[in-house]
Short mmCIF file of C-alpha atoms and ligand atoms in Angstrom, two decimals:
data_model
loop_
_atom_site.label_atom_id
_atom_site.label_comp_id
_atom_site.label_asym_id
_atom_site.label_seq_id
_atom_site.Cartn_x
_atom_site.Cartn_y
_atom_site.Cartn_z
CA MET J 21 76.29 109.11 58.71
CA GLN J 22 76.79 105.65 57.49
CA SER J 23 73.74 103.73 55.80
CA SER J 24 72.26 100.42 57.17
CA SER J 25 74.50 98.35 54.86
CA GLU J 26 77.11 100.00 55.83
CA ARG J 27 77.21 99.29 59.66
CA ILE J 28 76.75 95.82 58.90
CA ALA J 29 79.32 95.50 56.75
CA ARG J 30 81.68 97.22 59.10
CA ILE J 31 80.22 94.83 61.91
CA ALA J 32 80.73 91.84 59.80
CA SER J 33 84.98 92.45 58.90
CA HIS J 34 85.68 92.81 62.58
CA LEU J 35 84.13 89.42 63.59
CA HIS J 36 85.43 87.52 60.46
CA PRO J 37 88.86 89.50 60.16
CA PRO J 38 90.92 88.46 56.79
CA SER J 39 93.07 85.47 58.39
CA SER J 40 96.23 88.32 57.64
CA GLN J 41 94.72 91.12 59.74
CA MET J 42 94.07 88.53 62.85
CA GLU J 43 96.64 90.75 64.70
CA GLU J 44 93.71 91.77 66.91
CA THR J 45 90.79 90.16 67.19
CA SER J 46 88.52 93.27 68.75
CA LEU J 47 84.58 91.72 68.54
CA LEU J 48 82.26 94.36 68.76
CA GLY J 49 78.77 94.65 69.75
CA ARG J 50 75.96 94.58 67.24
CA SER J 51 75.49 98.22 67.74
CA GLY J 52 79.23 98.32 66.37
CA CYS J 53 79.83 100.56 68.80
CA ARG J 54 82.26 98.90 71.30
CA ALA J 55 85.55 98.88 69.90
CA LYS J 56 87.30 101.31 72.57
CA GLY J 57 85.39 99.81 75.74
CA GLY J 58 82.12 100.59 76.95
CA THR J 59 82.25 101.04 80.93
CA PRO J 60 84.51 102.96 82.67
CA GLY J 61 87.28 100.31 84.73
CA PHE J 62 90.83 98.63 84.19
CA LYS J 63 92.58 97.10 81.61
CA VAL J 64 93.09 93.07 82.37
CA ALA J 65 95.15 91.01 80.33
CA ILE J 66 95.60 87.33 80.68
CA LEU J 67 98.68 85.26 79.18
CA GLY J 68 97.93 81.71 78.40
CA ALA J 69 94.27 82.47 78.12
CA ALA J 70 93.46 79.48 76.24
CA GLY J 71 94.88 77.23 78.89
CA GLY J 72 92.66 75.22 81.52
CA ILE J 73 93.36 78.22 83.74
CA GLY J 74 93.58 80.68 81.19
CA GLN J 75 89.58 79.98 80.07
CA PRO J 76 87.66 80.12 83.25
CA LEU J 77 89.74 82.77 84.49
CA ALA J 78 88.90 84.99 81.43
CA MET J 79 85.55 84.16 81.82
CA LEU J 80 85.18 85.15 85.26
CA MET J 81 87.46 88.65 84.80
CA LYS J 82 84.38 89.18 81.99
CA MET J 83 81.80 88.74 84.56
CA ASN J 84 83.98 91.55 87.30
CA PRO J 85 82.23 94.66 86.94
CA LEU J 86 85.67 96.34 87.40
CA VAL J 87 87.15 95.07 84.17
CA SER J 88 86.47 97.48 81.08
CA VAL J 89 88.84 95.61 78.74
CA LEU J 90 90.33 92.37 78.91
CA HIS J 91 92.86 91.52 76.50
CA LEU J 92 93.30 87.65 75.91
CA TYR J 93 96.52 86.27 74.94
CA ASP J 94 98.17 83.08 73.68
CA VAL J 95 100.37 81.12 71.40
CA VAL J 96 97.28 79.37 70.53
CA ASN J 97 93.20 79.07 70.29
CA THR J 98 92.59 82.91 71.34
CA PRO J 99 90.06 83.65 67.94
CA GLY J 100 88.10 81.18 69.99
CA VAL J 101 87.99 81.81 73.13
CA THR J 102 87.64 85.43 72.14
CA ALA J 103 84.54 85.24 69.92
CA ASP J 104 83.28 83.00 72.83
CA LEU J 105 83.60 85.19 76.11
CA SER J 106 82.61 88.15 73.64
CA HIS J 107 78.83 86.96 73.22
CA MET J 108 78.75 87.17 77.30
CA ASN J 109 76.47 90.61 77.87
CA THR J 110 78.94 91.65 80.68
CA GLY J 111 80.64 95.13 80.26
CA ALA J 112 84.17 94.10 79.71
CA VAL J 113 84.85 94.14 75.73
CA VAL J 114 87.30 91.02 74.67
CA ARG J 115 89.79 91.11 72.30
CA GLY J 116 92.27 88.56 71.52
CA PHE J 117 95.59 88.22 70.66
CA LEU J 118 97.71 85.24 68.93
CA GLY J 119 101.18 84.18 69.00
CA GLN J 120 104.52 86.17 69.41
CA ALA J 121 104.01 89.36 67.18
CA GLN J 122 100.94 90.16 69.14
CA LEU J 123 102.54 89.78 72.26
CA ASP J 124 103.48 93.95 72.39
CA ASN J 125 99.88 94.90 71.33
CA ALA J 126 98.27 92.77 74.08
CA LEU J 127 99.82 94.23 76.85
CA THR J 128 99.97 97.92 75.68
CA GLY J 129 97.91 100.39 78.28
CA ILE J 130 97.22 97.79 80.51
CA ASP J 131 96.57 97.67 84.51
CA LEU J 132 96.35 94.60 85.70
CA VAL J 133 98.36 91.58 84.04
CA ILE J 134 97.29 88.27 84.99
CA ILE J 135 100.06 85.35 83.92
CA PRO J 136 99.19 81.34 83.85
CA ALA J 137 100.99 80.44 81.09
CA GLY J 138 103.03 77.68 81.04
CA VAL J 139 102.74 73.81 81.34
CA PRO J 140 101.26 72.31 84.45
CA ARG J 141 102.79 68.94 86.18
CA LYS J 142 101.51 65.21 85.44
CA PRO J 143 101.97 62.68 88.59
CA GLY J 144 105.37 62.03 89.67
CA MET J 145 106.48 65.54 89.31
CA THR J 146 107.44 68.47 91.12
CA ARG J 147 106.46 71.88 90.76
CA ASP J 148 110.29 72.35 90.62
CA ASP J 149 110.37 69.42 87.33
CA LEU J 150 108.33 72.51 85.45
CA PHE J 151 111.01 74.75 86.00
CA ASN J 152 112.88 74.63 82.51
CA ILE J 153 109.93 75.09 80.10
CA ASN J 154 107.87 77.67 82.69
CA ALA J 155 110.95 79.70 83.26
CA GLY J 156 111.76 80.45 79.66
CA ILE J 157 107.86 81.69 79.11
CA VAL J 158 107.77 84.02 82.35
CA ARG J 159 110.80 85.46 80.77
CA THR J 160 109.58 86.12 77.40
CA LEU J 161 105.96 87.07 78.79
CA CYS J 162 107.40 89.76 81.49
CA GLU J 163 110.20 91.27 79.26
CA GLY J 164 107.02 91.87 77.12
CA VAL J 165 105.52 93.86 80.43
CA THR J 166 108.08 96.01 80.74
CA ARG J 167 108.31 97.05 77.23
CA CYS J 168 104.45 97.79 77.32
CA CYS J 169 103.04 97.96 80.61
CA PRO J 170 105.87 98.77 82.96
CA ASN J 171 103.25 99.92 85.71
CA ALA J 172 101.10 97.53 85.62
CA ILE J 173 100.20 95.07 88.61
CA VAL J 174 101.69 91.68 87.61
CA ASN J 175 99.92 88.59 89.18
CA LEU J 176 102.20 85.54 88.38
CA ILE J 177 100.30 82.03 88.61
CA SER J 178 103.06 80.13 86.49
CA ASN J 179 104.88 77.32 88.42
CA PRO J 180 107.13 76.89 90.40
CA VAL J 181 105.87 80.27 91.53
CA ASN J 182 108.51 80.28 94.37
CA SER J 183 110.84 80.56 91.34
CA THR J 184 109.24 82.27 88.76
CA VAL J 185 108.26 85.20 90.99
CA PRO J 186 112.45 85.85 91.33
CA ILE J 187 112.73 85.37 87.64
CA ALA J 188 110.37 88.03 86.64
CA ALA J 189 111.60 90.69 89.19
CA GLU J 190 114.69 89.89 87.87
CA VAL J 191 113.64 90.25 84.35
CA PHE J 192 112.20 93.77 85.52
CA LYS J 193 115.20 94.76 87.22
CA LYS J 194 117.26 94.17 84.13
CA ALA J 195 114.96 96.57 82.70
CA GLY J 196 115.19 99.56 84.97
CA THR J 197 111.13 99.27 85.53
CA TYR J 198 111.33 97.02 89.17
CA ASN J 199 108.61 97.91 90.99
CA PRO J 200 108.66 95.04 94.00
CA ARG J 201 104.94 96.23 94.97
CA ARG J 202 103.65 95.66 92.00
CA LEU J 203 104.61 91.90 91.33
CA LEU J 204 102.53 89.19 93.23
CA GLY J 205 102.96 85.58 93.04
CA VAL J 206 99.07 83.60 93.23
CA THR J 207 98.91 81.77 96.71
CA THR J 208 95.39 82.39 96.99
CA LEU J 209 94.44 78.81 96.06
CA ASP J 210 96.39 77.52 99.02
CA VAL J 211 93.84 79.59 101.13
CA ALA J 212 91.11 78.90 99.78
CA ARG J 213 91.78 75.26 100.14
CA ALA J 214 92.94 75.62 104.00
CA ASN J 215 89.45 77.75 104.15
CA THR J 216 87.81 74.62 102.82
CA PHE J 217 89.82 71.77 104.46
CA VAL J 218 89.40 73.39 108.03
CA ALA J 219 85.51 74.36 107.46
CA GLU J 220 84.94 70.65 106.69
CA VAL J 221 86.63 69.44 110.24
CA LEU J 222 85.04 72.23 112.08
CA GLY J 223 81.72 72.07 110.63
CA LEU J 224 81.25 75.11 109.22
CA ASP J 225 80.63 77.41 106.54
CA PRO J 226 84.28 77.61 104.49
CA ARG J 227 82.82 81.18 103.55
CA ASN J 228 83.14 82.04 106.88
CA VAL J 229 87.08 80.41 107.66
CA ASN J 230 89.92 82.25 107.14
CA ILE J 231 93.37 80.55 107.30
CA PRO J 232 96.60 82.48 107.17
CA VAL J 233 98.92 80.81 104.56
CA VAL J 234 102.39 81.82 104.45
CA GLY J 235 105.96 81.03 103.04
CA GLY J 236 105.65 79.47 99.41
CA HIS J 237 103.72 77.62 96.91
CA ALA J 238 105.02 73.83 96.94
CA GLY J 239 105.33 71.35 98.89
CA VAL J 240 107.04 72.01 103.00
CA THR J 241 107.06 75.86 101.58
CA ILE J 242 103.07 76.34 101.97
CA LEU J 243 102.56 76.72 105.53
CA PRO J 244 99.51 76.67 106.77
CA LEU J 245 98.96 78.69 110.63
CA LEU J 246 96.04 76.90 111.95
CA SER J 247 96.64 78.96 115.50
CA GLN J 248 95.50 82.04 113.43
CA ALA J 249 91.98 80.70 112.39
CA THR J 250 89.05 82.78 111.75
CA PRO J 251 87.06 82.18 113.93
CA PRO J 252 89.56 81.47 116.66
CA SER J 253 89.89 77.56 117.02
CA SER J 254 91.54 74.42 118.73
CA PHE J 255 92.55 71.92 116.80
CA THR J 256 94.33 68.09 118.03
CA PRO J 257 97.53 66.93 117.13
CA GLU J 258 96.14 64.69 114.66
CA GLU J 259 93.19 67.34 113.29
CA VAL J 260 96.71 69.73 112.66
CA ALA J 261 98.77 66.97 111.40
CA TYR J 262 96.41 66.11 108.91
CA LEU J 263 95.30 69.65 107.68
CA THR J 264 98.36 70.78 107.27
CA GLU J 265 99.46 67.55 105.12
CA ARG J 266 96.45 68.28 103.54
CA ILE J 267 97.12 71.66 102.32
CA GLN J 268 100.28 71.32 101.30
CA ASN J 269 99.44 68.02 99.40
CA GLY J 270 96.48 69.71 98.06
CA GLY J 271 97.75 70.52 94.10
CA THR J 272 98.99 66.59 93.99
CA GLU J 273 95.75 65.55 95.31
CA VAL J 274 94.42 67.46 92.40
CA VAL J 275 97.56 65.85 89.66
CA GLU J 276 96.71 62.28 90.94
CA ALA J 277 93.56 62.78 90.58
CA LYS J 278 92.84 64.43 87.37
CA ALA J 279 96.09 61.11 86.10
CA GLY J 280 98.03 63.10 83.45
CA THR J 281 95.52 65.40 82.07
CA GLY J 282 96.63 68.52 84.04
CA SER J 283 96.66 70.31 87.37
CA ALA J 284 93.94 72.32 89.09
CA THR J 285 92.40 74.67 86.79
CA LEU J 286 88.64 75.40 88.38
CA SER J 287 89.46 76.16 91.53
CA MET J 288 92.61 78.10 90.19
CA ALA J 289 90.84 79.81 87.97
CA TYR J 290 88.41 80.76 91.03
CA ALA J 291 91.21 81.80 93.46
CA ALA J 292 92.88 83.74 91.06
CA ALA J 293 90.11 85.50 89.85
CA GLN J 294 88.95 86.35 93.43
CA PHE J 295 92.61 87.84 93.37
CA ALA J 296 92.67 89.66 90.80
CA ASP J 297 89.89 91.34 91.99
CA ALA J 298 91.16 92.04 95.35
CA CYS J 299 93.76 93.95 93.27
CA LEU J 300 91.23 95.89 91.23
CA ARG J 301 90.01 96.66 94.56
CA GLY J 302 92.94 98.09 95.39
CA LEU J 303 93.58 100.03 92.31
CA ARG J 304 90.40 101.58 93.08
CA GLY J 305 91.16 102.61 96.04
CA ASP J 306 89.03 100.32 98.51
CA ALA J 307 90.27 100.35 102.45
CA GLY J 308 91.20 97.56 104.04
CA ILE J 309 91.96 94.87 101.15
CA VAL J 310 94.10 92.21 102.79
CA GLU J 311 95.48 89.10 101.08
CA CYS J 312 97.99 86.28 100.94
CA SER J 313 100.72 86.74 98.38
CA TYR J 314 104.37 85.53 97.66
CA VAL J 315 106.10 88.85 97.34
CA ALA J 316 109.23 90.44 97.25
CA SER J 317 109.55 90.96 101.55
CA GLN J 318 111.05 91.94 104.73
CA VAL J 319 108.74 89.79 107.04
CA THR J 320 111.57 87.32 107.43
CA GLU J 321 115.48 87.39 106.15
CA LEU J 322 114.51 85.96 102.95
CA PRO J 323 114.28 88.51 99.69
CA PHE J 324 110.84 86.33 98.70
CA PHE J 325 108.16 85.68 101.13
CA ALA J 326 104.13 84.58 100.90
CA SER J 327 102.25 86.64 104.02
CA SER J 328 99.65 88.69 104.38
CA VAL J 329 99.66 91.68 102.59
CA ARG J 330 97.14 95.06 102.45
CA LEU J 331 97.05 95.75 99.04
CA GLY J 332 96.05 99.28 97.61
CA ARG J 333 96.86 101.85 94.46
CA GLY J 334 100.31 101.51 94.79
CA GLY J 335 100.29 96.96 95.06
CA VAL J 336 101.23 96.22 97.95
CA GLU J 337 101.08 98.73 100.51
CA GLU J 338 101.70 97.37 103.55
CA PHE J 339 103.45 93.29 105.03
CA LEU J 340 101.40 92.60 107.58
CA PRO J 341 103.40 91.05 110.76
CA LEU J 342 103.54 86.86 110.63
CA GLY J 343 101.68 87.27 114.48
CA PRO J 344 102.91 84.50 116.86
CA LEU J 345 103.67 81.22 115.68
CA ASN J 346 102.96 77.95 117.79
CA GLU J 347 106.63 75.55 118.33
CA PHE J 348 104.64 73.00 114.99
CA GLU J 349 104.46 76.07 112.89
CA ARG J 350 107.92 77.35 114.05
CA ALA J 351 109.28 74.20 112.83
CA GLY J 352 107.35 74.00 109.42
CA LEU J 353 108.63 78.03 109.17
CA GLU J 354 112.40 76.34 109.25
CA LYS J 355 111.70 73.72 106.64
CA ALA J 356 110.17 76.34 104.10
CA LYS J 357 112.48 79.00 104.33
CA LYS J 358 115.58 76.18 103.55
CA GLU J 359 113.13 75.23 100.53
CA LEU J 360 112.15 78.68 99.54
CA THR J 361 115.79 79.93 99.25
CA GLU J 362 116.84 77.37 97.19
CA SER J 363 114.07 77.90 94.81
CA ILE J 364 114.53 81.60 94.62
CA HIS J 365 118.59 81.21 94.08
CA LYS J 366 117.41 78.89 91.34
CA GLY J 367 114.90 81.75 89.84
CA VAL J 368 117.49 84.60 90.21
CA SER J 369 120.49 82.63 88.65
CA PHE J 370 118.38 81.95 85.48
CA ILE J 371 118.43 85.41 84.71
CA LYS J 372 121.74 86.85 86.13
CA SER J 373 123.81 83.96 84.57
N1 LIG R 27 99.79 79.36 91.56
C1 LIG R 27 98.92 78.32 91.48
O1 LIG R 27 98.29 78.27 92.85
C2 LIG R 27 98.90 77.44 90.43
C3 LIG R 27 97.84 76.64 90.62
C4 LIG R 27 97.68 75.56 89.64
C5 LIG R 27 98.53 75.73 87.89
N2 LIG R 27 99.26 76.51 88.75
C6 LIG R 27 100.24 76.90 86.87
O2 LIG R 27 99.55 77.35 86.10
C7 LIG R 27 100.28 76.79 85.00
C8 LIG R 27 99.37 76.75 83.87
O3 LIG R 27 98.18 75.42 84.29
P1 LIG R 27 97.13 75.10 83.29
O4 LIG R 27 96.54 73.78 83.95
O5 LIG R 27 96.14 76.45 83.11
O6 LIG R 27 98.01 75.06 81.42
P2 LIG R 27 97.40 74.27 80.44
O7 LIG R 27 98.72 73.89 79.96
O8 LIG R 27 96.10 74.32 80.83
O9 LIG R 27 98.10 76.15 79.67
C9 LIG R 27 98.81 76.68 79.93
C10 LIG R 27 98.78 77.81 78.65
O10 LIG R 27 99.56 78.12 78.65
C11 LIG R 27 100.02 78.38 77.08
N3 LIG R 27 101.39 78.88 76.55
C12 LIG R 27 102.36 78.40 76.41
N4 LIG R 27 103.36 79.15 76.47
C13 LIG R 27 103.28 80.22 76.42
C14 LIG R 27 103.77 81.29 75.77
N5 LIG R 27 105.10 81.45 75.60
N6 LIG R 27 102.70 82.42 75.91
C15 LIG R 27 101.53 82.67 76.51
N7 LIG R 27 100.79 81.49 76.70
C16 LIG R 27 101.44 80.54 76.08
C17 LIG R 27 99.92 76.92 76.02
O11 LIG R 27 99.43 76.99 74.60
C18 LIG R 27 98.24 77.19 77.07
O12 LIG R 27 97.27 77.50 76.51
C19 LIG R 27 101.13 75.86 85.30
O13 LIG R 27 102.93 76.24 85.47
C20 LIG R 27 100.50 75.71 86.27
O14 LIG R 27 101.31 74.55 86.72
C21 LIG R 27 99.72 77.35 89.16
O1 LIG R 28 99.67 71.52 92.02
C1 LIG R 28 100.48 71.79 91.05
O2 LIG R 28 101.42 71.74 90.31
C2 LIG R 28 99.38 73.46 90.31
C3 LIG R 28 99.00 74.01 91.92
O3 LIG R 28 100.11 74.79 92.00
C4 LIG R 28 98.10 73.64 92.70
O4 LIG R 28 98.58 73.94 93.87
O5 LIG R 28 97.23 72.95 92.37
#
């Protein structure tokens, strides 16, 4: 039985670890009894957790009742972000990990890894302009996944998603741990934008609108299927042109408005949290979870393609058919496939060559 002063000393030593022991900032509740996780649930890691997306995403995951343990990894600032979030009185226990030497600790035992690490665009750049920096970051982080949690579901956010997902797949293949059903590129923000912009045009509540967005996550590869809108709706040719262009350029709209300080972070964190929640509900065994995602696919002849998938205990459990496309969408699909082919090839070659 510990004395009161011993209990307080134990808590204080966790709250203010000597800097030489910063390898894991495991913050305890006031009782000092929560180091192993207080609620049943899943263990989630965010890699790039101190960034523009990472921080609000970490907060939303800390609020998710399905999460029991939340690991926050970055190359900067995780002790502060971890200390801050750990004061929220929600169930998930938060632990911070700083720098490459702590990557493996951050990933050990994790069920769901969410990766928003990497540089964002500035005005005038395409997502592909981020390839040279982000490809290496994604490779390093995915190598950590192969070592420490090869069965985890991976949600990949870092751009260019059309290439980073193929990069991750090649890293996993090389290590012999690849399970295509567990690697998912996050395209939920495209769906969120489509639902929002279509709801504005139709005068509806965006929560009641659903637009499948297929293809990929860059420019013309973002293909909203307005003909498959829920609720069923018809659009004039002008509305189709306006909506398609706005959905495809939603990211650029934010990059330009932020004028050099970054790209979408808050809407992305919201979208990523929704998608992660869907993955966790799938892992729990909930039925009927359908989301759009950029995944290894047989829906078209391309090896990777974003479309509606059903999520379950194994990750992607079913590919839903593309459904009937109108002439405008068929033309859009051909353009999307041409660009996707190049982006996929670029990602695969980065690891193979
Ligand atoms: N998929 C999508 O829909 C979508 C939407 C928005 C942004 N993004 C992309 O997400 C990425 C992050 O955007 P952001 O606005 O959060 O950028 P940011 O610069 O604000 O944050 C990125 C974070 O990654 C960290 N980081 C860098 N290298 C790392 C490494 N090797 N290991 C761990 N962490 C590392 C940085 O320290 C930083 O904290 C960008 O590539 C951006 O283009 C994707
Ligand atoms: O546009 C970007 O560069 C970030 C992201 O891909 C987005 O769609 O907002």
